[in-house]
GROMACS .gro file of C-alpha atoms in nm:
model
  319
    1UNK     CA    1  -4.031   1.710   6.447
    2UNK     CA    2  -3.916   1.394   6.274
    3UNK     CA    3  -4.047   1.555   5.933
    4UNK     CA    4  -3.925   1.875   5.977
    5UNK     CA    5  -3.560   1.677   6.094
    6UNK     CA    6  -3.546   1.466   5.753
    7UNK     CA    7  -3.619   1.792   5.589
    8UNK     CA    8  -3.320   1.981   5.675
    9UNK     CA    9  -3.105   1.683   5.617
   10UNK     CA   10  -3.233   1.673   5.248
   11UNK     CA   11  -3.182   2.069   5.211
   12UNK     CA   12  -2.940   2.155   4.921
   13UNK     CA   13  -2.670   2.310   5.128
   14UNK     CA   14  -2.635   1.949   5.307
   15UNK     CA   15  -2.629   1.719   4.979
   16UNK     CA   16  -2.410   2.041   4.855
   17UNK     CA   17  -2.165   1.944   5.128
   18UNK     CA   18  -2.192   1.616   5.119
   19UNK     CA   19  -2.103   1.638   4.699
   20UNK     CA   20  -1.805   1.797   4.785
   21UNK     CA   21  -1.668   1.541   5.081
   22UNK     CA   22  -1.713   1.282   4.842
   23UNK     CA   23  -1.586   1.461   4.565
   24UNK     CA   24  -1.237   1.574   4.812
   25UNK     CA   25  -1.235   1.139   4.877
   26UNK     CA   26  -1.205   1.091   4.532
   27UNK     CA   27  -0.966   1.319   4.449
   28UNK     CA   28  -0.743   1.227   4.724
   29UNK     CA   29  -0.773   0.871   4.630
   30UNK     CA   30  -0.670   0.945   4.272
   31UNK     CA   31  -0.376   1.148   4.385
   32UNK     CA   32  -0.256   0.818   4.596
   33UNK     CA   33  -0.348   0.579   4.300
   34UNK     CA   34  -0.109   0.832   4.065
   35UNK     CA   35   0.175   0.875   4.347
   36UNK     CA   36   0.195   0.506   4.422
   37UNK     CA   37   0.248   0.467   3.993
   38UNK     CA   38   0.482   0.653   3.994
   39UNK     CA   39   0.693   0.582   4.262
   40UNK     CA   40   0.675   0.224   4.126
   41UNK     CA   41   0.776   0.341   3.773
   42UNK     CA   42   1.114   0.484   3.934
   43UNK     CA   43   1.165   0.189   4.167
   44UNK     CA   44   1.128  -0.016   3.833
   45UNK     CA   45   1.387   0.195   3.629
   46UNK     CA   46   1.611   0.184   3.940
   47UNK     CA   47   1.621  -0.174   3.924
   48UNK     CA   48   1.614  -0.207   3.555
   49UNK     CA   49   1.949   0.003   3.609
   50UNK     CA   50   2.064  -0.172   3.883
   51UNK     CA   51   2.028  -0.530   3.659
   52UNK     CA   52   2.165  -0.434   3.356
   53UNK     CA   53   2.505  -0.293   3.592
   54UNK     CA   54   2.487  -0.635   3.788
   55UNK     CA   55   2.474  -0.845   3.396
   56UNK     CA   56   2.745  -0.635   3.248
   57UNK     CA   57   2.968  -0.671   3.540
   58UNK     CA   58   2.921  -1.081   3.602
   59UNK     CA   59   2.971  -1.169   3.214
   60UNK     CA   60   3.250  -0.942   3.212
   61UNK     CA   61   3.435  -1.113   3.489
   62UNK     CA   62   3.378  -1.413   3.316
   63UNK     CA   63   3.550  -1.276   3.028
   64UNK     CA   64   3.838  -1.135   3.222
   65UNK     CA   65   3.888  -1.434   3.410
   66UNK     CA   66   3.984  -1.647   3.095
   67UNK     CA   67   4.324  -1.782   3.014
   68UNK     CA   68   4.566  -1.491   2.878
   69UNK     CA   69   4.294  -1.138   2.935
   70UNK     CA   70   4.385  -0.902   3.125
   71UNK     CA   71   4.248  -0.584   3.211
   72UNK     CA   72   4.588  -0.399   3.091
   73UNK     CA   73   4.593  -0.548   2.755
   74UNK     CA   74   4.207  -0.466   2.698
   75UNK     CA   75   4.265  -0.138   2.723
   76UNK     CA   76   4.573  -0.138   2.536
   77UNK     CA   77   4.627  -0.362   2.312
   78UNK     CA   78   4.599  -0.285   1.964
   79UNK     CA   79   4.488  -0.579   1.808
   80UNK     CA   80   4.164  -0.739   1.846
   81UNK     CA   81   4.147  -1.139   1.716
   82UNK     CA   82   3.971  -1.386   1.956
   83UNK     CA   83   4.075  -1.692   1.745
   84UNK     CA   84   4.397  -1.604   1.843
   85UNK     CA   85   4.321  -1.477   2.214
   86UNK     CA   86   4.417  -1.092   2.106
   87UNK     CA   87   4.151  -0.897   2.316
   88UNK     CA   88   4.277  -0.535   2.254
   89UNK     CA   89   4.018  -0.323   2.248
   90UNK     CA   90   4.155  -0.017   2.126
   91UNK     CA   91   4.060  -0.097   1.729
   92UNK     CA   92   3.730  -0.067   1.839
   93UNK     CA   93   3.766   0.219   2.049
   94UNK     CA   94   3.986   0.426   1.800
   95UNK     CA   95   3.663   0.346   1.524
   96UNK     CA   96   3.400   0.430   1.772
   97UNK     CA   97   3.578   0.774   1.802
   98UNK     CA   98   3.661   0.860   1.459
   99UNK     CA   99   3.312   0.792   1.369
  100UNK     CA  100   3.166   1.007   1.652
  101UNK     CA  101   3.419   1.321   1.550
  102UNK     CA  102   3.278   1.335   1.185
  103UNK     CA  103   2.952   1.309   1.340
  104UNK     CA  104   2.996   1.617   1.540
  105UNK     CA  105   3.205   1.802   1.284
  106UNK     CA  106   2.815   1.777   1.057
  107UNK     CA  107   2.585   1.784   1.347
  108UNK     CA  108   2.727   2.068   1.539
  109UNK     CA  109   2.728   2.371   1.307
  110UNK     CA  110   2.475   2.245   1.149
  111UNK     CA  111   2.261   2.213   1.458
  112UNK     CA  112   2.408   2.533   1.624
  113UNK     CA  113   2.293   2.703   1.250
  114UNK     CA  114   1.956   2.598   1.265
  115UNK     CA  115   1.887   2.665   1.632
  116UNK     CA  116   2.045   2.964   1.585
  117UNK     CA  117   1.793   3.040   1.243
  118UNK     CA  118   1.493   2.953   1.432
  119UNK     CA  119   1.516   3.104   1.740
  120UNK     CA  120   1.658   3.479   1.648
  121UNK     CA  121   1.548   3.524   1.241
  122UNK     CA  122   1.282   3.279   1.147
  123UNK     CA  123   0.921   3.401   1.185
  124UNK     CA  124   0.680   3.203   1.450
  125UNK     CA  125   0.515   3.064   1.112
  126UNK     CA  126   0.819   2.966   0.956
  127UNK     CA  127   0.959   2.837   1.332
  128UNK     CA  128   0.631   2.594   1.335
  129UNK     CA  129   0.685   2.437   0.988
  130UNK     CA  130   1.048   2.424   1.010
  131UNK     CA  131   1.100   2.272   1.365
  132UNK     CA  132   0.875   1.941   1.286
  133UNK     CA  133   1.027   1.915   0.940
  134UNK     CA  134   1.372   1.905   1.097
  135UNK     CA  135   1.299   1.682   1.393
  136UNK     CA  136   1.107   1.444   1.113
  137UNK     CA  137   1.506   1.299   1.075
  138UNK     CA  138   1.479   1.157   1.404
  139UNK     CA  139   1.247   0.931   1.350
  140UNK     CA  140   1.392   0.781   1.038
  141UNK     CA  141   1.492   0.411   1.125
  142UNK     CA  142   1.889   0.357   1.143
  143UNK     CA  143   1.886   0.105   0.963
  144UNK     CA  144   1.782   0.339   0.640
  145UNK     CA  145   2.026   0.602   0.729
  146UNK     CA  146   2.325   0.271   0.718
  147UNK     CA  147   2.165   0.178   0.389
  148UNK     CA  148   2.191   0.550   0.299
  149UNK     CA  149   2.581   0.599   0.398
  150UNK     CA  150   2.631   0.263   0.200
  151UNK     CA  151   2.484   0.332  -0.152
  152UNK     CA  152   2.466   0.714  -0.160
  153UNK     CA  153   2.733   0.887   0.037
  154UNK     CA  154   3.029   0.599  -0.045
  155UNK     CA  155   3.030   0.634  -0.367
  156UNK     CA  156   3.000   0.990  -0.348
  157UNK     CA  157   3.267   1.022  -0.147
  158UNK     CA  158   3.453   0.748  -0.370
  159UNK     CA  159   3.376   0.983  -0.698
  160UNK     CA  160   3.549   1.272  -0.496
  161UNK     CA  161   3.876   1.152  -0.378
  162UNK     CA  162   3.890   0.831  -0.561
  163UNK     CA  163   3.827   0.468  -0.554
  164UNK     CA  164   4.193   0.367  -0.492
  165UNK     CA  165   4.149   0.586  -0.168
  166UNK     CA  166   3.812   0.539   0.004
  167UNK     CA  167   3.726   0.175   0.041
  168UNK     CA  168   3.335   0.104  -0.014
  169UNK     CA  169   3.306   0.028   0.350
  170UNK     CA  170   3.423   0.324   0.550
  171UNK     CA  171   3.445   0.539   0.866
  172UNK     CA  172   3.380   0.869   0.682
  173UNK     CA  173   3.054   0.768   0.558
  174UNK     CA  174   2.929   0.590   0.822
  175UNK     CA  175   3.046   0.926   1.011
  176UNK     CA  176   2.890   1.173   0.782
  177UNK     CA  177   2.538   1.050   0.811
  178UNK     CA  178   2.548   0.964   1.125
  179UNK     CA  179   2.566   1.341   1.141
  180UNK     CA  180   2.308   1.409   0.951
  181UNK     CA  181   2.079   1.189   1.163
  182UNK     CA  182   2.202   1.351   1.551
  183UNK     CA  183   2.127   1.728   1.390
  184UNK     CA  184   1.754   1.701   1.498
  185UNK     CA  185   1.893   1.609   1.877
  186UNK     CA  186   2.128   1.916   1.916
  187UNK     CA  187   1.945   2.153   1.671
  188UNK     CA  188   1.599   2.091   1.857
  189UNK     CA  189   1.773   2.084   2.250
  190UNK     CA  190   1.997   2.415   2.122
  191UNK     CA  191   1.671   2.604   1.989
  192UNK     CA  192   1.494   2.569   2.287
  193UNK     CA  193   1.787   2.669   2.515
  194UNK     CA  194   1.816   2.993   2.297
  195UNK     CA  195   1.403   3.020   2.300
  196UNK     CA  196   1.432   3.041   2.712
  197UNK     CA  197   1.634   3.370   2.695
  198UNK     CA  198   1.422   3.618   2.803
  199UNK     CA  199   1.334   3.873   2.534
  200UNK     CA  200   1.456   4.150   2.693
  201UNK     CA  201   1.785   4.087   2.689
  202UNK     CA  202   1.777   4.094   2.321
  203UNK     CA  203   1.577   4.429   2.323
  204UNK     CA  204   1.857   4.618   2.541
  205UNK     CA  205   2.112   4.463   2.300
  206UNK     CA  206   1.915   4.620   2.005
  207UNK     CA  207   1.846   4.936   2.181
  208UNK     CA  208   2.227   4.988   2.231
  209UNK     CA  209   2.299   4.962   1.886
  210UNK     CA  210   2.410   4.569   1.826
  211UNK     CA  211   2.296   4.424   1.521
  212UNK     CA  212   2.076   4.097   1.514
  213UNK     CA  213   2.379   3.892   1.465
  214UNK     CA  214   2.559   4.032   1.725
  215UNK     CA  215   2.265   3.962   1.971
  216UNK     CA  216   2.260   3.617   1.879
  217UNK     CA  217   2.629   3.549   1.904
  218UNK     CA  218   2.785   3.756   2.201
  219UNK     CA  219   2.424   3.769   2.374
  220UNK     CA  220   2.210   3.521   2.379
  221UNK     CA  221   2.418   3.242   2.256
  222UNK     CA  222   2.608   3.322   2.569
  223UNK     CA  223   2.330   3.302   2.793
  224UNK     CA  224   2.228   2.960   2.659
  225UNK     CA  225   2.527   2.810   2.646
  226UNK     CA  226   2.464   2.580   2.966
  227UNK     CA  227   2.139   2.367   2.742
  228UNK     CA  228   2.371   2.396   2.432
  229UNK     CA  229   2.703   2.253   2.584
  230UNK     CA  230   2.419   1.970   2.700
  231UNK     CA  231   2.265   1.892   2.381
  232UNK     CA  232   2.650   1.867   2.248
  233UNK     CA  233   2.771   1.627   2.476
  234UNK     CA  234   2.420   1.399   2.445
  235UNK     CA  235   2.519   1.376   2.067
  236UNK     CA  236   2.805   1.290   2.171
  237UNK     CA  237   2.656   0.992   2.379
  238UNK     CA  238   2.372   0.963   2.073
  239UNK     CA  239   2.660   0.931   1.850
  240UNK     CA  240   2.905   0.681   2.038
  241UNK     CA  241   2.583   0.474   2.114
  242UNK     CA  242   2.478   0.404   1.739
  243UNK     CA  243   2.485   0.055   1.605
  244UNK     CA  244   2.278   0.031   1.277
  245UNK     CA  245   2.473   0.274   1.065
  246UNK     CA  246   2.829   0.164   1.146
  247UNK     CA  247   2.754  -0.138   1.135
  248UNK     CA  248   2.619  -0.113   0.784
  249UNK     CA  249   2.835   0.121   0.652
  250UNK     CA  250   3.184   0.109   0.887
  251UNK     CA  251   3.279  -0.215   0.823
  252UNK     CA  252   3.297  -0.541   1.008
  253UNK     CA  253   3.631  -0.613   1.105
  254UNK     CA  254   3.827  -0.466   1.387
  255UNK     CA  255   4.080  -0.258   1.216
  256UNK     CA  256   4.357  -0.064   1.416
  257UNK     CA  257   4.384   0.263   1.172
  258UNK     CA  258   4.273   0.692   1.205
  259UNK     CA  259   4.233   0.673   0.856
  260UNK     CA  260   3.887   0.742   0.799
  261UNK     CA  261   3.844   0.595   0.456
  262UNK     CA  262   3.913   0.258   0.509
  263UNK     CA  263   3.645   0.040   0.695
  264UNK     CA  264   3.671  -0.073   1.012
  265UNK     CA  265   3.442  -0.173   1.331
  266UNK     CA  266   3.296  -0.019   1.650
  267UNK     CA  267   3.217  -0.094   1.955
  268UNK     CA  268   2.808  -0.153   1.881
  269UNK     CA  269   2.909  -0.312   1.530
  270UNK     CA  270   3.114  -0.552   1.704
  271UNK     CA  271   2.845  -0.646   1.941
  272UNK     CA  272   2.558  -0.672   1.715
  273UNK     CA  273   2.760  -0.862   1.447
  274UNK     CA  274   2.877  -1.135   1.754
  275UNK     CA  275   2.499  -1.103   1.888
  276UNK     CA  276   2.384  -1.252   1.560
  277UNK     CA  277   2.354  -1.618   1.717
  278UNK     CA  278   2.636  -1.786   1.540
  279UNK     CA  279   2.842  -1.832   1.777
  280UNK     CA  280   2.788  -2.031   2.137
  281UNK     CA  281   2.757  -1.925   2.449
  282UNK     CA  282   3.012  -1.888   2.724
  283UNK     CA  283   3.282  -1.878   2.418
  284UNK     CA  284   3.566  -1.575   2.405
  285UNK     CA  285   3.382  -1.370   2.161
  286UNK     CA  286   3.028  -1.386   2.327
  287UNK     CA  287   3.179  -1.311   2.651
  288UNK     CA  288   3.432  -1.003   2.504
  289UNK     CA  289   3.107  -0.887   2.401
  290UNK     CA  290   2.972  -0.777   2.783
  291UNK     CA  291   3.340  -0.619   2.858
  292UNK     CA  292   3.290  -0.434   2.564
  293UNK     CA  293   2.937  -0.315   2.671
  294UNK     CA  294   3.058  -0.237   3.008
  295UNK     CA  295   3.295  -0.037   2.826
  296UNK     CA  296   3.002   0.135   2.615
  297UNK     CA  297   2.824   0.179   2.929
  298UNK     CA  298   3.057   0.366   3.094
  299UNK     CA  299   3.174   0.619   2.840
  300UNK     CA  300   2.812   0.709   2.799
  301UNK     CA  301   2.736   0.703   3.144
  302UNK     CA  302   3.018   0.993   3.212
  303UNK     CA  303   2.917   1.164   2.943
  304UNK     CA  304   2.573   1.209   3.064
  305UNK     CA  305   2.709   1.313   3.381
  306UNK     CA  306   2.946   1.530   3.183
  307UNK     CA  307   2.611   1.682   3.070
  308UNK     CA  308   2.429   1.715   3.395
  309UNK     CA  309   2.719   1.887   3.561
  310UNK     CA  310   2.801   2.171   3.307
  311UNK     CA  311   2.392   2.222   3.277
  312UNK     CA  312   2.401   2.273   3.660
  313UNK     CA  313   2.719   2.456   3.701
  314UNK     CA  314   2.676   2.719   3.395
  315UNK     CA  315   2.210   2.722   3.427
  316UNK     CA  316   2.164   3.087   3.417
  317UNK     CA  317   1.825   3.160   3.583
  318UNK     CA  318   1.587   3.426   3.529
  319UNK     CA  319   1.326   3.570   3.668
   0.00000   0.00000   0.00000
């Protein structure tokens, strides 16, 4: 009896069963191990968050609560000279801008061209060499592209409307390439929005008579508008964020003018050049630097929820 018991618990349906019990342990441990990673990955970016908020906000009181700053003439003063207690930040503000504009005057038809080329007239072929090649420019260091604006486009630009007129340290330069280097973002986010459009709304476009270009512009542009208005406003945010280039090619001095040619310093190119160590800490300058990046913070912060609302407000969805 005893054999015939140790038998059957041997058999291959048992150790079959058994196999899989274990195997379903496993599995289900695995899944815990992964869940309880990532969970702590988003607690740790929440905090992360959370810390950088809580920094930005204590140095910045610090810097508020100094003889002479106030919150009124931050934001609207027009002059910005430490030495002399002159903390308007609107210089920097005005540069940051002007700078992001001819950014998005390259990078937007540009971008909008080439997602447009991809997605309705290039061949899959051509769409799998030319994508990679394009998004290749994003992962050129900044620091080449400020070297870039500096000894190719100024003079350039200095050649075309003079010497006399466009200083060798300018917004316009600094501007153009930074351009050239947020195409990849909003061509790459702007091809795949178009890509998502199901196919057959271009085939009942055709079938009615509409050319190819008329597809693309009055239908599926249209229809993708939502991911494209998105990848606008993040070059936007890509744009206002950048430190290397204008800081290279802009200028260093906080200069209170719309003129793009002449130089003049942003909000990052202020903060990196104060950053560099020369000066000490808990002095006017190093603390104007964490208003100013509370400052930063927030403009890109709305923009990104700029970005999030019109994606969720305007997300067609198809079936």
């Amino acid at each position: 009896m005893q054999k015939s018991i140790s038998i059957s618990n041997g058999s291959p349906e048992s150790l079959g069963i058994e196999h899989k019990r274990i195997f379903r342990n496993n599995k289900r441990w695995s899944e815990n191990i992964i869940k309880m990673l990532l969970t702590l990955a988003g607690i740790v970016s929440i905090f992360t968050t959370i810390g950088i908020v809580y920094e930005l906000g204590k140095e910045s009181l610090l810097f508020f609560n100094l003889p002479g700053v106030t919150l009124r003439d931050f934001l609207t003063g027009t002059t910005w000279q430490p030495t002399i207690g002159k903390f308007g930040v609107l210089p920097l503000v005005t540069s940051t801008m002007i700078t992001s504009l001819v950014a998005m005057f390259v990078a937007i038809p540009l971008g909008l061209g080439a997602a447009i080329f991809l997605s309705e007239y290039a061949a899959d072929k051509t769409r799998k060499v030319l994508k990679p090649l394009l998004e290749i420019l994003a992962g050129i260091p900044t620091v080449v592209y400020g070297y870039f604006a500096l000894t190719f486009m100024t003079p350039i630009l200095r050649g075309i409307f003079g010497q006399d007129n466009v200083e060798i340290y300018n917004m316009l330069s600094a501007g153009l390439v930074m351009g050239i280097m947020i195409l990849p973002l909003i061509s790459s986010m702007s091809e795949d929005a178009l890509h998502a459009v199901p196919r057959s709304l271009r085939d009942a476009a055709l079938g009615l008579g509409a050319t190819k270009f008329e597809t693309s512009i009055q239908i599926v542009f249209p229809a993708a508008l939502s991911g494209i208005i998105s990848a606008i406003i993040l070059g936007i945010s890509r744009a206002v964020g950048e430190t290397m280039i204008v800081a290279i090619a802009a200028g260093s001095g906080p200069n209170f003018t719309f003129n793009p040619f002449k130089a003049a310093e942003t909000m990052t190119g202020y903060i990196a050049r104060i950053s560099g160590g020369d000066l000490g800490y808990d002095t006017p300058d190093y603390n104007s630097i964490f208003a100013i990046g509370l400052l930063l913070f927030i403009v890109t912060l709305v923009l990104n929820m700029v970005s999030r609302a019109i994606s969720r407000k305007y997300r067609e969805v198809y079936e």
